[in-house]
Amino acid sequence: MTIKHNVSDSVIRRLPRYYRFLGELLDSGVERISSKELSLRMGLTASQIRQDLNCFGGFGQQGYGYNIAELHSEIEGILGINNKINVVLIGAGNLGLAIASYMNFKQRGFKLVGIFEKDPQKVGKKIRDVQIYDICDLEKICDKLSPTAAVLCVPKDVAKSVVSDLIPLGIKGFLNFSHYDISLEHSDVYVENVHISDSFMTLGFKLRQPDNHKEDL
Amino acid sequence: MTIKHNVSDSVIRRLPRYYRFLGELLDSGVERISSKELSLRMGLTASQIRQDLNCFGGFGQQGYGYNIAELHSEIEGILGINNKINVVLIGAGNLGLAIASYMNFKQRGFKLVGIFEKDPQKVGKKIRDVQIYDICDLEKICDKLSPTAAVLCVPKDVAKSVVSDLIPLGIKGFLNFSHYDISLEHSDVYVENVHISDSFMTLGFKLRQPDNHKEDL
DNA sequence: TAGATTGTTAATCGATTAACAATC
DNA sequence: TAGATTGTTAATCGATTAACAATC
């Protein structure tokens, strides 16, 4: 599997969706699919699908299309699902608990190795076999667990300070639910922001506009 | 406040972030700011900021820059924060509870008017003064509350069926946390997707790549 | 072989950046 | 007035779409 040097962000962000659709097709027993057929199911153009896939290699066959099992497994490889990344979760409030309880980390290529929380009521408990540690022991425990990614489910100010603590401990990537803008101060780590309140406002804008802002994918 | 006819999605998605940064500047007592200074703080170009703002009107003044209080309030108006949208939340699992408990709906231009859940243990309770109703009473209660937006915190299959129920009840917009692809079947509603597991996979890809996929905002 | 569909190049479209005259 | 900075037009860059020769 050869990956073209600089694959654009737009393409990368579509990969999980391809993976999802192909997984469903696989489960429903379909064997092959053409870019045209897939484009109809996903609401994309066939051109875009072929362009996207060809960033990573020629997985199709002229006159036939794509073998679903093979393409699914190729994208799994591209996303690196099999090579698990150790991740810690910071903050066991409602959102942190939701993610710790429901997220299928394994299926997304991660292994949740620890949860950190300051509330002594919660410290010491377990969520699905994952220990909740005292945030004060962050350094000690991280040295042991050696995570390389962190999920931030804490308020902005806590996020800011915990990021400064985590980077020296070897954290290279953040899934950031806070409003702290990590990349502005730390340019050497990977950040995925999930700003739920921004999504609310964007939806609100669209709802109030008479115009056509349907769709988004 | 005149809004240019078709403002692009990219611009709209940046509005909440402008609003956030301006709110912070306002709180810290700064009075005016130039596009250049704001661009440095936000990690954008000054050009982009001026282009974005000018989709909605000329809020600045040559030689001076932008008055922060005024610009903040203009964007508030553009986002329609003051004109609250009634929203219902579907699913009182961990994620639904997290949103019901922590989201500042008012500040984002929404009013949470009801929560729907099938678990009889939860039905009848309240979260921050918002009633949890039985999902079976969806139609009856929605007729009374007249929501125009819904937040989906339920699994894919439940999402699919509940969307079909909600659209005839007048729901025009969805904040969708499920993997159900609303827009594919319903082209007449506004959808904002928040796919947390996709964000995990995107982060995973970046972490495993040797290349430069820093940043994202 | 004939038909289908890919991989890939070229054309188009849109978004970002640069430049600068207008003007506070 | 002179300096600063906008609003806006033009240039650039990148992403999407279209077209088509290659080929299964």
Coordinates of C-alpha atoms (C1' of nucleotides) in Angstrom, one line a residue:
Chain A
M1 CA 0.0 0.0 0.0
T2 CA 1.7 3.1 -1.3
I3 CA 0.5 6.4 0.1
K4 CA 1.0 9.5 -2.1
H5 CA 3.1 12.0 -0.3
N6 CA 0.8 14.8 0.7
V7 CA -2.8 13.6 0.7
S8 CA -5.1 16.5 1.3
D9 CA -7.1 16.9 4.5
S10 CA -10.3 16.8 2.5
V11 CA -9.5 13.3 1.3
I12 CA -8.4 12.1 4.7
R13 CA -11.6 13.2 6.2
R14 CA -13.6 11.2 3.7
L15 CA -11.8 8.0 4.5
P16 CA -13.7 7.0 7.6
R17 CA -16.9 7.5 5.7
Y18 CA -15.8 5.2 2.8
Y19 CA -14.7 2.7 5.4
R20 CA -18.1 2.8 7.0
F21 CA -20.1 2.4 3.8
L22 CA -17.9 -0.4 2.6
G23 CA -18.3 -2.1 6.0
E24 CA -22.0 -2.0 5.6
L25 CA -21.9 -3.3 2.0
L26 CA -19.6 -6.1 3.2
D27 CA -22.0 -7.0 5.9
S28 CA -24.9 -7.1 3.5
G29 CA -23.0 -9.5 1.4
V30 CA -22.4 -7.4 -1.8
E31 CA -19.2 -8.6 -3.5
R32 CA -18.3 -5.9 -6.0
I33 CA -19.2 -2.2 -6.6
S34 CA -18.4 0.4 -9.3
S35 CA -17.4 3.9 -8.4
K36 CA -20.7 5.0 -10.1
E37 CA -22.8 2.8 -7.9
L38 CA -20.9 3.8 -4.7
S39 CA -21.2 7.4 -5.7
L40 CA -25.0 7.1 -5.8
R41 CA -25.2 5.4 -2.5
M42 CA -22.9 8.0 -0.8
G43 CA -24.0 11.1 -2.5
L44 CA -20.6 11.8 -4.1
T45 CA -19.4 11.8 -7.7
A46 CA -17.8 8.7 -9.2
S47 CA -14.9 10.9 -10.2
Q48 CA -14.2 12.0 -6.7
I49 CA -14.3 8.4 -5.4
R50 CA -11.8 7.3 -8.0
Q51 CA -9.5 10.3 -7.4
D52 CA -9.7 9.8 -3.6
L53 CA -8.8 6.1 -3.8
N54 CA -6.0 6.7 -6.3
C55 CA -4.2 8.8 -3.7
F56 CA -3.4 5.4 -2.1
G57 CA -3.2 3.0 -5.0
G58 CA -5.2 1.4 -7.8
F59 CA -7.6 -0.8 -6.0
G60 CA -10.0 -1.3 -8.8
Q61 CA -10.1 -3.2 -12.0
Q62 CA -11.3 -1.9 -15.3
G63 CA -14.6 -3.3 -16.5
Y64 CA -15.2 -4.8 -13.0
G65 CA -15.1 -2.1 -10.4
Y66 CA -13.9 -2.6 -6.8
N67 CA -13.9 -5.8 -4.8
I68 CA -15.6 -4.7 -1.6
A69 CA -13.8 -7.0 0.8
E70 CA -10.5 -6.0 -0.6
L71 CA -11.2 -2.2 -0.7
H72 CA -12.5 -2.3 2.8
S73 CA -9.4 -4.0 4.0
E74 CA -7.2 -1.6 2.1
I75 CA -8.8 1.4 3.7
E76 CA -8.5 -0.3 7.1
G77 CA -4.8 -0.6 6.4
I78 CA -4.6 3.0 5.3
L79 CA -6.4 4.2 8.4
G80 CA -4.1 1.9 10.4
I81 CA -6.9 0.4 12.4
N82 CA -4.9 -2.7 13.2
N83 CA -2.0 -0.8 14.7
K84 CA -3.6 0.3 17.9
I85 CA -2.6 3.7 19.4
N86 CA -2.6 4.0 23.2
V87 CA -4.9 6.8 24.2
V88 CA -5.8 8.4 27.6
L89 CA -9.0 10.3 28.3
I90 CA -8.8 13.4 30.4
G91 CA -12.0 14.3 32.3
A92 CA -14.6 11.9 33.5
G93 CA -17.6 14.2 33.4
N94 CA -20.7 13.3 31.4
L95 CA -19.0 13.7 28.0
G96 CA -15.8 11.9 29.1
L97 CA -18.0 9.1 30.5
A98 CA -20.0 8.9 27.4
I99 CA -16.9 8.4 25.2
A100 CA -15.3 6.0 27.7
S101 CA -18.5 4.0 27.8
Y102 CA -19.7 4.0 24.2
M103 CA -16.8 4.5 21.9
N104 CA -15.5 1.4 20.3
F105 CA -11.8 2.3 20.5
K106 CA -10.5 -0.9 19.1
Q107 CA -12.6 -0.6 15.9
R108 CA -11.2 2.9 15.4
G109 CA -7.6 1.9 15.9
F110 CA -7.1 3.0 19.5
K111 CA -6.7 1.4 22.9
L112 CA -8.0 3.3 25.8
V113 CA -5.5 2.8 28.5
G114 CA -6.5 5.2 31.2
I115 CA -8.9 7.9 32.3
F116 CA -7.9 10.9 34.4
E117 CA -10.2 12.8 36.7
K118 CA -9.8 15.1 39.7
D119 CA -13.1 14.2 41.5
P120 CA -12.1 11.8 44.3
Q121 CA -15.5 10.2 44.1
K122 CA -14.7 8.9 40.7
V123 CA -11.0 8.2 41.0
G124 CA -10.4 4.5 41.6
K125 CA -13.4 3.3 39.7
K126 CA -13.4 1.6 36.4
I127 CA -15.3 2.1 33.2
R128 CA -15.4 -1.1 31.0
D129 CA -12.1 -2.3 32.6
V130 CA -10.4 1.0 32.3
Q131 CA -9.1 2.5 35.5
I132 CA -9.9 6.1 36.5
Y133 CA -6.8 7.7 37.9
D134 CA -6.2 10.8 39.9
I135 CA -5.2 13.7 37.5
C136 CA -2.4 14.4 40.0
D137 CA -0.8 11.1 39.0
L138 CA -0.8 12.0 35.3
E139 CA 3.0 11.9 34.9
K140 CA 3.5 8.8 37.0
I141 CA 0.8 6.8 35.3
C142 CA 1.6 8.0 31.7
D143 CA 5.2 6.9 32.2
K144 CA 3.7 3.4 32.8
L145 CA 1.0 3.4 30.2
S146 CA 2.9 5.3 27.5
P147 CA 0.0 6.7 25.6
T148 CA 0.6 8.7 22.4
A149 CA -2.8 10.3 22.1
A150 CA -5.2 12.0 24.5
V151 CA -8.9 12.9 24.4
L152 CA -9.7 16.2 26.1
C153 CA -13.1 16.3 27.9
V154 CA -12.3 19.1 30.2
P155 CA -13.0 22.8 30.2
K156 CA -10.8 25.2 28.3
D157 CA -8.5 26.3 31.2
V158 CA -7.9 22.8 32.4
A159 CA -7.3 21.7 28.8
K160 CA -4.6 24.4 28.4
S161 CA -2.7 23.3 31.4
V162 CA -3.1 19.6 30.8
V163 CA -1.9 19.9 27.2
S164 CA 1.3 21.5 28.5
D165 CA 1.7 18.5 30.9
L166 CA 0.9 15.9 28.3
I167 CA 3.2 16.9 25.5
P168 CA 6.4 16.4 27.5
L169 CA 5.0 13.0 28.4
G170 CA 5.0 11.9 24.8
I171 CA 1.5 12.7 23.6
K172 CA 1.6 13.5 19.9
G173 CA -2.1 13.8 19.1
F174 CA -5.3 15.2 20.6
L175 CA -8.9 14.7 20.1
N176 CA -10.1 18.0 21.5
F177 CA -13.6 18.7 22.8
S178 CA -12.6 21.9 24.6
H179 CA -12.4 25.4 23.3
Y180 CA -8.8 25.6 24.0
D181 CA -7.0 26.2 20.7
I182 CA -4.1 23.7 21.0
S183 CA -2.5 24.3 17.6
L184 CA -2.0 28.0 18.2
E185 CA 0.5 27.3 21.0
H186 CA 1.7 23.8 20.1
S187 CA 2.5 23.4 16.4
D188 CA 4.2 20.1 16.8
V189 CA 1.2 17.9 17.6
Y190 CA -1.8 16.6 15.6
V191 CA -5.1 17.9 16.6
E192 CA -8.7 17.0 15.8
N193 CA -11.2 19.4 17.1
V194 CA -14.8 18.5 17.9
H195 CA -16.6 21.7 18.7
I196 CA -20.1 20.7 19.5
S197 CA -21.3 24.1 20.4
D198 CA -19.9 25.4 17.0
S199 CA -21.9 22.8 15.3
F200 CA -25.0 24.0 17.1
M201 CA -24.4 27.6 15.9
T202 CA -23.7 26.5 12.4
L203 CA -26.9 24.6 12.4
G204 CA -28.7 27.6 13.8
F205 CA -27.4 29.8 11.1
K206 CA -28.6 27.5 8.4
L207 CA -32.0 27.1 10.0
R208 CA -32.5 30.8 10.1
Q209 CA -31.3 31.4 6.5
P210 CA -33.9 31.2 3.8
D211 CA -31.2 30.0 1.4
N212 CA -29.9 26.7 0.4
H213 CA -27.4 25.4 2.9
K214 CA -28.7 21.8 2.8
E215 CA -26.3 18.9 3.3
D216 CA -22.8 18.6 4.6
L217 CA -21.6 15.0 5.0
Chain B
M1 CA -27.2 43.6 8.4
T2 CA -27.2 42.4 4.8
I3 CA -26.2 38.9 4.1
K4 CA -24.7 38.1 0.7
H5 CA -26.8 35.6 -1.0
N6 CA -24.9 32.3 -1.0
V7 CA -22.4 32.4 1.7
S8 CA -20.1 29.4 1.4
D9 CA -20.1 26.6 3.9
S10 CA -16.4 27.3 4.7
V11 CA -17.2 30.8 5.8
I12 CA -20.2 29.8 7.9
R13 CA -18.2 27.2 9.7
R14 CA -15.7 29.9 10.7
L15 CA -18.3 32.2 12.2
P16 CA -18.6 30.5 15.6
R17 CA -14.9 30.6 15.9
Y18 CA -14.8 34.4 15.2
Y19 CA -17.6 34.8 17.7
R20 CA -15.6 32.9 20.3
F21 CA -12.4 34.8 19.8
L22 CA -14.2 38.2 19.8
G23 CA -16.1 37.3 22.9
E24 CA -12.8 36.6 24.7
L25 CA -11.2 39.8 23.5
L26 CA -14.4 41.6 24.6
D27 CA -14.1 40.1 28.1
S28 CA -10.5 41.0 28.3
G29 CA -11.4 44.6 27.7
V30 CA -9.8 45.2 24.3
E31 CA -11.6 47.8 22.3
R32 CA -10.4 47.6 18.8
I33 CA -8.5 45.2 16.6
S34 CA -7.2 45.1 13.1
S35 CA -7.7 42.2 10.7
K36 CA -3.9 41.7 10.9
E37 CA -3.8 41.5 14.7
L38 CA -6.8 39.1 14.7
S39 CA -5.2 37.0 12.1
L40 CA -2.2 36.5 14.2
R41 CA -4.2 35.5 17.2
M42 CA -6.5 33.1 15.3
G43 CA -3.9 31.6 12.9
L44 CA -5.6 32.8 9.8
T45 CA -4.7 35.4 7.2
A46 CA -5.9 39.0 7.4
S47 CA -7.2 38.7 3.9
Q48 CA -9.4 35.8 4.8
I49 CA -10.8 37.6 7.8
R50 CA -11.7 40.7 5.8
Q51 CA -13.2 38.5 3.0
D52 CA -15.2 36.5 5.5
L53 CA -16.6 39.5 7.3
N54 CA -17.4 41.3 4.0
C55 CA -19.9 38.5 3.1
F56 CA -22.1 40.1 5.7
G57 CA -21.3 43.8 5.5
G58 CA -18.5 46.3 6.1
F59 CA -18.0 46.3 9.8
G60 CA -14.6 47.9 9.9
Q61 CA -13.2 51.3 9.4
Q62 CA -10.2 52.2 7.3
G63 CA -7.2 53.2 9.4
Y64 CA -8.8 52.0 12.6
G65 CA -9.8 48.3 12.2
Y66 CA -12.8 46.8 13.9
N67 CA -14.6 47.7 17.1
I68 CA -14.7 44.5 19.0
A69 CA -18.0 45.1 20.8
E70 CA -19.7 46.0 17.6
L71 CA -18.2 43.2 15.5
H72 CA -19.1 40.7 18.2
S73 CA -22.6 41.8 18.3
E74 CA -22.9 41.8 14.5
I75 CA -21.7 38.2 14.4
E76 CA -24.2 37.4 17.2
G77 CA -26.9 38.8 14.9
I78 CA -25.6 36.9 11.9
L79 CA -25.6 33.7 13.8
G80 CA -29.1 34.6 15.1
I81 CA -28.2 33.8 18.7
N82 CA -30.9 36.1 20.1
N83 CA -33.7 34.4 18.1
K84 CA -33.9 31.1 20.0
I85 CA -34.7 27.9 18.2
N86 CA -36.7 25.2 20.1
V87 CA -34.8 22.0 20.0
V88 CA -35.5 18.5 21.3
L89 CA -32.9 15.9 22.3
I90 CA -33.5 12.3 21.3
G91 CA -31.7 9.8 23.5
A92 CA -30.8 10.2 27.2
G93 CA -27.8 7.9 27.2
N94 CA -24.4 9.1 28.3
L95 CA -23.9 11.3 25.3
G96 CA -27.4 12.8 25.4
L97 CA -27.1 13.4 29.1
A98 CA -23.7 15.1 28.6
I99 CA -25.2 17.5 26.1
A100 CA -28.4 18.1 28.1
S101 CA -26.3 18.8 31.2
Y102 CA -23.4 20.8 29.9
M103 CA -24.4 22.5 26.6
N104 CA -25.3 26.2 27.1
F105 CA -28.2 26.2 24.6
K106 CA -29.2 29.8 25.2
Q107 CA -25.7 31.1 24.4
R108 CA -25.8 29.1 21.1
G109 CA -29.2 30.4 20.0
F110 CA -31.3 27.4 21.1
K111 CA -33.8 26.5 23.8
L112 CA -33.9 22.8 24.9
V113 CA -37.6 22.1 25.3
G114 CA -37.7 18.4 25.8
I115 CA -35.7 15.1 26.0
F116 CA -37.0 11.8 24.7
E117 CA -35.9 8.4 25.9
K118 CA -37.3 4.9 25.9
D119 CA -35.8 3.7 29.2
P120 CA -38.7 3.9 31.7
Q121 CA -36.2 4.5 34.5
K122 CA -35.3 7.8 33.1
V123 CA -38.7 8.9 31.7
G124 CA -40.3 11.4 34.0
K125 CA -37.1 12.8 35.4
K126 CA -35.7 16.2 34.7
I127 CA -32.3 17.5 33.6
R128 CA -31.7 21.2 34.4
D129 CA -35.5 21.8 34.4
V130 CA -36.0 19.9 31.1
Q131 CA -38.4 17.0 31.2
I132 CA -37.5 13.6 29.9
Y133 CA -40.5 12.2 28.0
D134 CA -41.3 8.8 26.8
I135 CA -40.2 8.4 23.2
C136 CA -43.7 6.9 22.5
D137 CA -45.2 10.3 23.2
L138 CA -43.0 12.0 20.6
E139 CA -45.9 13.2 18.4
K140 CA -48.1 14.3 21.2
I141 CA -45.4 16.3 23.0
C142 CA -43.9 17.8 19.9
D143 CA -47.2 19.1 18.9
K144 CA -47.2 21.0 22.2
L145 CA -43.6 22.1 22.3
S146 CA -43.3 22.8 18.6
P147 CA -39.5 22.3 18.2
T148 CA -37.9 23.0 14.8
A149 CA -34.6 21.2 15.5
A150 CA -33.5 17.9 17.0
V151 CA -30.3 16.5 18.4
L152 CA -29.8 12.8 17.7
C153 CA -28.0 10.9 20.4
V154 CA -29.3 7.4 19.5
P155 CA -27.9 4.6 17.5
K156 CA -28.1 4.5 13.8
D157 CA -31.3 2.4 13.4
V158 CA -33.2 4.4 16.0
A159 CA -32.0 7.6 14.3
K160 CA -33.4 6.5 11.0
S161 CA -36.8 5.8 12.3
V162 CA -37.0 8.8 14.6
V163 CA -36.0 11.1 11.7
S164 CA -38.9 9.9 9.7
D165 CA -41.2 10.6 12.6
L166 CA -39.7 14.0 13.3
I167 CA -39.8 15.6 9.9
P168 CA -43.6 15.4 9.6
L169 CA -43.7 17.0 13.1
G170 CA -42.0 20.1 11.7
I171 CA -38.3 19.4 12.5
K172 CA -36.2 21.3 9.9
G173 CA -32.7 20.8 11.3
F174 CA -30.7 18.0 12.9
L175 CA -27.5 17.9 14.9
N176 CA -26.7 14.3 14.2
F177 CA -24.3 12.2 16.4
S178 CA -25.4 9.0 14.8
H179 CA -24.0 7.2 11.8
Y180 CA -27.3 7.4 10.0
D181 CA -26.9 9.5 6.9
I182 CA -29.9 11.8 7.0
S183 CA -29.2 13.9 3.9
L184 CA -29.2 10.8 1.7
E185 CA -32.9 10.1 2.3
H186 CA -34.1 13.6 3.3
S187 CA -32.9 16.4 1.2
D188 CA -35.3 19.0 2.6
V189 CA -33.7 19.4 6.0
Y190 CA -30.5 21.0 7.4
V191 CA -28.0 18.6 8.9
E192 CA -24.9 19.1 11.0
N193 CA -23.1 15.8 11.5
V194 CA -20.8 15.2 14.5
H195 CA -19.1 11.9 13.8
I196 CA -16.8 11.4 16.8
S197 CA -15.6 8.0 15.7
D198 CA -14.6 9.5 12.3
S199 CA -12.6 12.1 14.2
F200 CA -10.8 9.4 16.0
M201 CA -9.9 7.7 12.8
T202 CA -8.8 10.9 11.1
L203 CA -6.5 11.6 14.1
G204 CA -5.2 8.0 14.0
F205 CA -4.3 8.4 10.3
K206 CA -2.4 11.6 11.0
L207 CA -0.6 10.2 13.9
R208 CA 0.6 7.2 11.9
Q209 CA 1.7 9.3 8.9
P210 CA 5.2 10.6 8.9
D211 CA 4.1 13.6 6.9
N212 CA 2.8 17.0 7.8
H213 CA -0.8 16.9 8.7
K214 CA -0.6 19.3 11.6
E215 CA -3.4 21.6 12.4
D216 CA -7.0 21.8 11.4
L217 CA -9.0 24.4 13.3
Chain C
dT1 C1' -14.5 -9.5 -29.0
dA2 C1' -17.6 -5.9 -27.0
dG3 C1' -19.0 -3.6 -22.8
dA4 C1' -17.9 -1.8 -18.7
dT5 C1' -15.2 0.7 -15.8
dT6 C1' -11.0 2.0 -14.2
dG7 C1' -6.8 5.3 -13.6
dT8 C1' -5.4 9.6 -15.0
dT9 C1' -5.0 13.9 -17.4
dA10 C1' -7.3 18.1 -18.5
dA11 C1' -11.0 21.5 -17.5
dT12 C1' -13.7 23.8 -14.2
dC13 C1' -15.0 25.6 -10.2
dG14 C1' -14.4 27.6 -5.7
dA15 C1' -11.7 29.2 -1.9
dT16 C1' -7.7 31.5 -0.3
dT17 C1' -4.2 34.9 -0.7
dA18 C1' -2.2 39.1 -2.5
dA19 C1' -2.4 43.7 -4.0
dC20 C1' -4.0 48.2 -3.9
dA21 C1' -7.0 52.2 -4.3
dA22 C1' -10.3 54.2 -1.2
dT23 C1' -10.7 56.5 3.1
dC24 C1' -10.8 57.1 8.0
Chain D
dT1 C1' -1.8 65.8 6.5
dA2 C1' 0.4 61.1 6.9
dG3 C1' -0.2 56.5 8.5
dA4 C1' -3.0 52.8 9.0
dT5 C1' -6.1 49.7 7.6
dT6 C1' -10.2 48.7 5.3
dG7 C1' -13.2 46.8 1.3
dT8 C1' -12.6 44.9 -3.0
dT9 C1' -10.7 43.4 -7.2
dA10 C1' -7.3 40.3 -9.3
dA11 C1' -4.1 36.4 -9.0
dT12 C1' -3.2 32.0 -7.2
dC13 C1' -3.9 27.9 -5.4
dG14 C1' -6.3 23.6 -4.5
dA15 C1' -10.2 20.6 -4.9
dT16 C1' -13.8 18.8 -7.7
dT17 C1' -15.6 17.3 -12.0
dA18 C1' -15.4 15.9 -16.7
dA19 C1' -13.4 13.3 -20.3
dC20 C1' -11.2 9.6 -22.3
dA21 C1' -7.5 6.3 -23.5
dA22 C1' -6.1 2.0 -21.3
dT23 C1' -7.6 -2.4 -20.1
dC24 C1' -10.0 -6.0 -17.8

